[in-house]
mmCIF file of C-alpha atoms in Angstrom:
data_model
loop_
_atom_site.group_PDB
_atom_site.id
_atom_site.type_symbol
_atom_site.label_atom_id
_atom_site.label_comp_id
_atom_site.label_asym_id
_atom_site.label_seq_id
_atom_site.Cartn_x
_atom_site.Cartn_y
_atom_site.Cartn_z
ATOM 1 C CA MET A 1 -114.609 72.239 37.027
ATOM 2 C CA LYS A 2 -112.009 69.972 38.709
ATOM 3 C CA PHE A 3 -112.578 69.100 42.444
ATOM 4 C CA LYS A 4 -109.669 67.278 44.924
ATOM 5 C CA ALA A 5 -111.035 64.966 47.242
ATOM 6 C CA GLU A 6 -109.127 63.834 50.358
ATOM 7 C CA ILE A 7 -110.466 60.382 51.758
ATOM 8 C CA ASP A 8 -110.201 58.369 54.873
ATOM 9 C CA VAL A 9 -110.904 54.730 54.978
ATOM 10 C CA MET A 10 -110.732 53.766 58.546
ATOM 11 C CA PRO A 11 -111.365 49.940 60.092
ATOM 12 C CA MET A 12 -114.669 50.209 61.645
ATOM 13 C CA GLU A 13 -114.285 50.946 65.716
ATOM 14 C CA ALA A 14 -116.089 47.600 66.765
ATOM 15 C CA LEU A 15 -113.343 45.576 64.423
ATOM 16 C CA LEU A 16 -109.965 44.785 65.627
ATOM 17 C CA ASP A 17 -107.363 46.351 63.947
ATOM 18 C CA PRO A 18 -104.148 43.838 64.134
ATOM 19 C CA GLN A 19 -101.288 46.491 62.305
ATOM 20 C CA GLY A 20 -102.647 49.027 64.352
ATOM 21 C CA LYS A 21 -102.397 46.751 67.523
ATOM 22 C CA ALA A 22 -98.911 45.751 66.227
ATOM 23 C CA VAL A 23 -97.862 49.442 65.733
ATOM 24 C CA THR A 24 -99.008 50.081 69.307
ATOM 25 C CA LEU A 25 -96.885 47.700 70.599
ATOM 26 C CA ALA A 26 -93.631 48.486 68.894
ATOM 27 C CA MET A 27 -93.953 52.251 69.968
ATOM 28 C CA SER A 28 -92.446 50.926 73.479
ATOM 29 C CA THR A 29 -89.565 49.578 71.580
ATOM 30 C CA ILE A 30 -88.588 53.254 70.292
ATOM 31 C CA GLY A 31 -89.848 54.822 73.637
ATOM 32 C CA LEU A 32 -93.010 56.427 72.656
ATOM 33 C CA SER A 33 -95.159 53.906 75.168
ATOM 34 C CA GLU A 34 -96.992 57.459 75.370
ATOM 35 C CA ILE A 35 -98.733 56.489 72.434
ATOM 36 C CA GLN A 36 -101.692 54.105 72.327
ATOM 37 C CA GLY A 37 -104.785 53.035 70.574
ATOM 38 C CA VAL A 38 -103.102 53.222 66.830
ATOM 39 C CA ARG A 39 -105.564 52.463 64.066
ATOM 40 C CA ILE A 40 -104.574 52.361 60.264
ATOM 41 C CA GLY A 41 -106.424 52.923 57.400
ATOM 42 C CA ARG A 42 -106.163 54.160 53.936
ATOM 43 C CA HIS A 43 -105.929 57.823 52.915
ATOM 44 C CA ILE A 44 -106.684 58.524 49.104
ATOM 45 C CA ARG A 45 -106.477 61.666 47.129
ATOM 46 C CA LEU A 46 -107.950 62.162 43.709
ATOM 47 C CA PHE A 47 -109.417 64.497 41.559
ATOM 48 C CA VAL A 48 -112.893 64.697 39.712
ATOM 49 C CA GLU A 49 -113.994 66.503 37.106
ATOM 50 C CA ALA A 50 -117.268 67.912 37.632
ATOM 51 C CA ASP A 51 -120.222 71.051 36.970
ATOM 52 C CA SER A 52 -120.793 71.412 40.644
ATOM 53 C CA MET A 53 -119.846 70.782 44.417
ATOM 54 C CA GLU A 54 -122.511 68.542 44.734
ATOM 55 C CA ASN A 55 -122.028 66.444 41.548
ATOM 56 C CA ALA A 56 -118.321 66.187 42.644
ATOM 57 C CA THR A 57 -119.652 64.860 46.052
ATOM 58 C CA GLN A 58 -121.791 62.190 44.503
ATOM 59 C CA LYS A 59 -119.422 60.828 42.061
ATOM 60 C CA VAL A 60 -116.541 60.725 45.208
ATOM 61 C CA ASP A 61 -119.365 59.068 47.240
ATOM 62 C CA GLN A 62 -120.107 56.347 44.840
ATOM 63 C CA ALA A 63 -116.487 55.629 44.124
ATOM 64 C CA CYS A 64 -116.083 55.010 48.048
ATOM 65 C CA LYS A 65 -119.206 53.032 48.162
ATOM 66 C CA GLN A 66 -118.408 51.030 45.173
ATOM 67 C CA MET A 67 -114.661 50.520 45.163
ATOM 68 C CA LEU A 68 -112.221 52.478 47.483
ATOM 69 C CA ALA A 69 -114.141 51.168 50.972
ATOM 70 C CA ASN A 70 -115.889 47.640 52.187
ATOM 71 C CA GLN A 71 -118.669 48.863 53.804
ATOM 72 C CA ILE A 72 -119.081 45.880 56.100
ATOM 73 C CA MET A 73 -115.406 46.453 57.388
ATOM 74 C CA GLU A 74 -114.530 49.998 56.973
ATOM 75 C CA SER A 75 -115.903 53.590 57.391
ATOM 76 C CA TYR A 76 -115.190 56.350 55.225
ATOM 77 C CA GLU A 77 -115.415 60.069 55.400
ATOM 78 C CA PHE A 78 -113.914 62.445 52.615
ATOM 79 C CA SER A 79 -113.609 66.035 52.009
ATOM 80 C CA ILE A 80 -113.413 67.740 48.466
ATOM 81 C CA GLU A 81 -112.230 71.554 47.235
ATOM 82 C CA VAL A 82 -111.610 73.103 43.908
ATOM 83 C CA ALA A 83 -108.622 71.866 42.594
ATOM 84 C CA MET B 1 -103.619 65.584 78.708
ATOM 85 C CA LYS B 2 -104.285 63.102 76.112
ATOM 86 C CA PHE B 3 -104.485 64.454 72.386
ATOM 87 C CA LYS B 4 -105.624 62.519 69.372
ATOM 88 C CA ALA B 5 -103.605 62.564 66.166
ATOM 89 C CA GLU B 6 -104.883 62.156 62.486
ATOM 90 C CA ILE B 7 -101.774 61.387 60.329
ATOM 91 C CA ASP B 8 -102.087 61.198 56.465
ATOM 92 C CA VAL B 9 -98.819 59.497 54.782
ATOM 93 C CA MET B 10 -98.262 59.613 51.226
ATOM 94 C CA PRO B 11 -96.521 58.199 48.132
ATOM 95 C CA MET B 12 -94.122 61.185 47.372
ATOM 96 C CA GLU B 13 -95.310 63.046 44.353
ATOM 97 C CA ALA B 14 -92.237 62.279 42.113
ATOM 98 C CA LEU B 15 -93.036 58.277 42.627
ATOM 99 C CA LEU B 16 -95.007 56.043 40.740
ATOM 100 C CA ASP B 17 -97.938 55.036 42.753
ATOM 101 C CA PRO B 18 -99.157 51.396 40.926
ATOM 102 C CA GLN B 19 -102.099 50.902 43.174
ATOM 103 C CA GLY B 20 -103.175 54.486 42.696
ATOM 104 C CA LYS B 21 -102.920 53.818 38.783
ATOM 105 C CA ALA B 22 -104.841 50.546 38.990
ATOM 106 C CA VAL B 23 -107.765 52.193 41.017
ATOM 107 C CA THR B 24 -107.784 55.354 38.394
ATOM 108 C CA LEU B 25 -107.827 52.938 35.481
ATOM 109 C CA ALA B 26 -110.615 50.817 37.372
ATOM 110 C CA MET B 27 -113.222 53.690 37.975
ATOM 111 C CA SER B 28 -113.892 53.887 34.161
ATOM 112 C CA THR B 29 -115.112 50.243 34.594
ATOM 113 C CA ILE B 30 -117.984 51.701 36.861
ATOM 114 C CA GLY B 31 -118.770 54.736 34.806
ATOM 115 C CA LEU B 32 -116.927 57.069 37.172
ATOM 116 C CA SER B 33 -114.077 58.306 34.179
ATOM 117 C CA GLU B 34 -114.026 61.913 35.512
ATOM 118 C CA ILE B 35 -112.104 60.347 38.406
ATOM 119 C CA GLN B 36 -108.506 60.799 37.532
ATOM 120 C CA GLY B 37 -104.958 60.884 39.598
ATOM 121 C CA VAL B 38 -105.890 58.619 42.289
ATOM 122 C CA ARG B 39 -103.124 57.960 44.604
ATOM 123 C CA ILE B 40 -103.259 55.884 47.699
ATOM 124 C CA GLY B 41 -101.537 56.007 51.004
ATOM 125 C CA ARG B 42 -102.207 55.586 54.769
ATOM 126 C CA HIS B 43 -104.290 57.057 57.510
ATOM 127 C CA ILE B 44 -103.335 56.467 61.003
ATOM 128 C CA ARG B 45 -105.473 57.758 64.111
ATOM 129 C CA LEU B 46 -103.691 57.455 67.580
ATOM 130 C CA PHE B 47 -103.560 58.932 70.769
ATOM 131 C CA VAL B 48 -101.036 60.459 72.542
ATOM 132 C CA GLU B 49 -100.365 60.831 76.517
ATOM 133 C CA ALA B 50 -98.303 64.661 76.912
ATOM 134 C CA ASP B 51 -98.385 67.535 79.076
ATOM 135 C CA SER B 52 -98.825 70.122 76.545
ATOM 136 C CA MET B 53 -99.854 70.159 72.707
ATOM 137 C CA GLU B 54 -95.947 71.272 71.863
ATOM 138 C CA ASN B 55 -94.804 67.868 73.516
ATOM 139 C CA ALA B 56 -97.474 65.914 71.782
ATOM 140 C CA THR B 57 -96.551 67.012 68.541
ATOM 141 C CA GLN B 58 -93.198 66.187 69.253
ATOM 142 C CA LYS B 59 -93.989 62.672 69.817
ATOM 143 C CA VAL B 60 -96.160 62.216 66.959
ATOM 144 C CA ASP B 61 -93.318 63.694 64.637
ATOM 145 C CA GLN B 62 -90.757 61.456 66.558
ATOM 146 C CA ALA B 63 -93.571 58.381 65.664
ATOM 147 C CA CYS B 64 -93.666 59.447 61.740
ATOM 148 C CA LYS B 65 -90.297 59.420 61.345
ATOM 149 C CA GLN B 66 -88.968 56.754 63.060
ATOM 150 C CA MET B 67 -91.870 54.035 62.238
ATOM 151 C CA LEU B 68 -94.859 55.057 60.377
ATOM 152 C CA ALA B 69 -93.487 56.719 57.193
ATOM 153 C CA ASN B 70 -90.468 55.819 55.151
ATOM 154 C CA GLN B 71 -89.004 59.056 54.528
ATOM 155 C CA ILE B 72 -87.351 57.995 51.467
ATOM 156 C CA MET B 73 -90.526 57.400 49.574
ATOM 157 C CA GLU B 74 -93.301 59.053 51.611
ATOM 158 C CA SER B 75 -94.574 62.285 52.816
ATOM 159 C CA TYR B 76 -96.298 62.759 56.198
ATOM 160 C CA GLU B 77 -98.581 65.447 57.445
ATOM 161 C CA PHE B 78 -100.766 65.154 60.635
ATOM 162 C CA SER B 79 -102.976 67.220 62.715
ATOM 163 C CA ILE B 80 -103.498 67.272 66.510
ATOM 164 C CA GLU B 81 -106.467 68.014 69.063
ATOM 165 C CA VAL B 82 -107.572 67.559 72.444
ATOM 166 C CA ALA B 83 -108.939 63.908 72.858
#
């Protein structure tokens, strides 16, 4: 079976996010000073071939741990559905 | 009221995504050749002050259009909830 995973990798809350900070400040230049606390990470979409949802979850988790997220600075979460 | 928005900005389907392609190829080096079709975009989390959900949605949509997404190459979607 083919599964589709949607993964969010975000900078950890305890860490500064200079890119997000810059975007927050820039919002006021387009009249959107109501927007605050912007944080920017990555969104990753992928497909995985596996015989069960459990197996697919395990593979995606392994991919996050070993390649997609830097666990020292980033946290990740994902959802999986049948593609 | 304060609302929290979760925004996904992804490269359009019709466009190549070299970063995603590289990650797809690299998956086999960690024994995950079952993972295919990786596409990489941005995930943005922000807070917006607005008097209604409708108003907040409008502000976030404006932020996406004017700053967060390049609509020539990227598509975006978002969800909003009360923070």
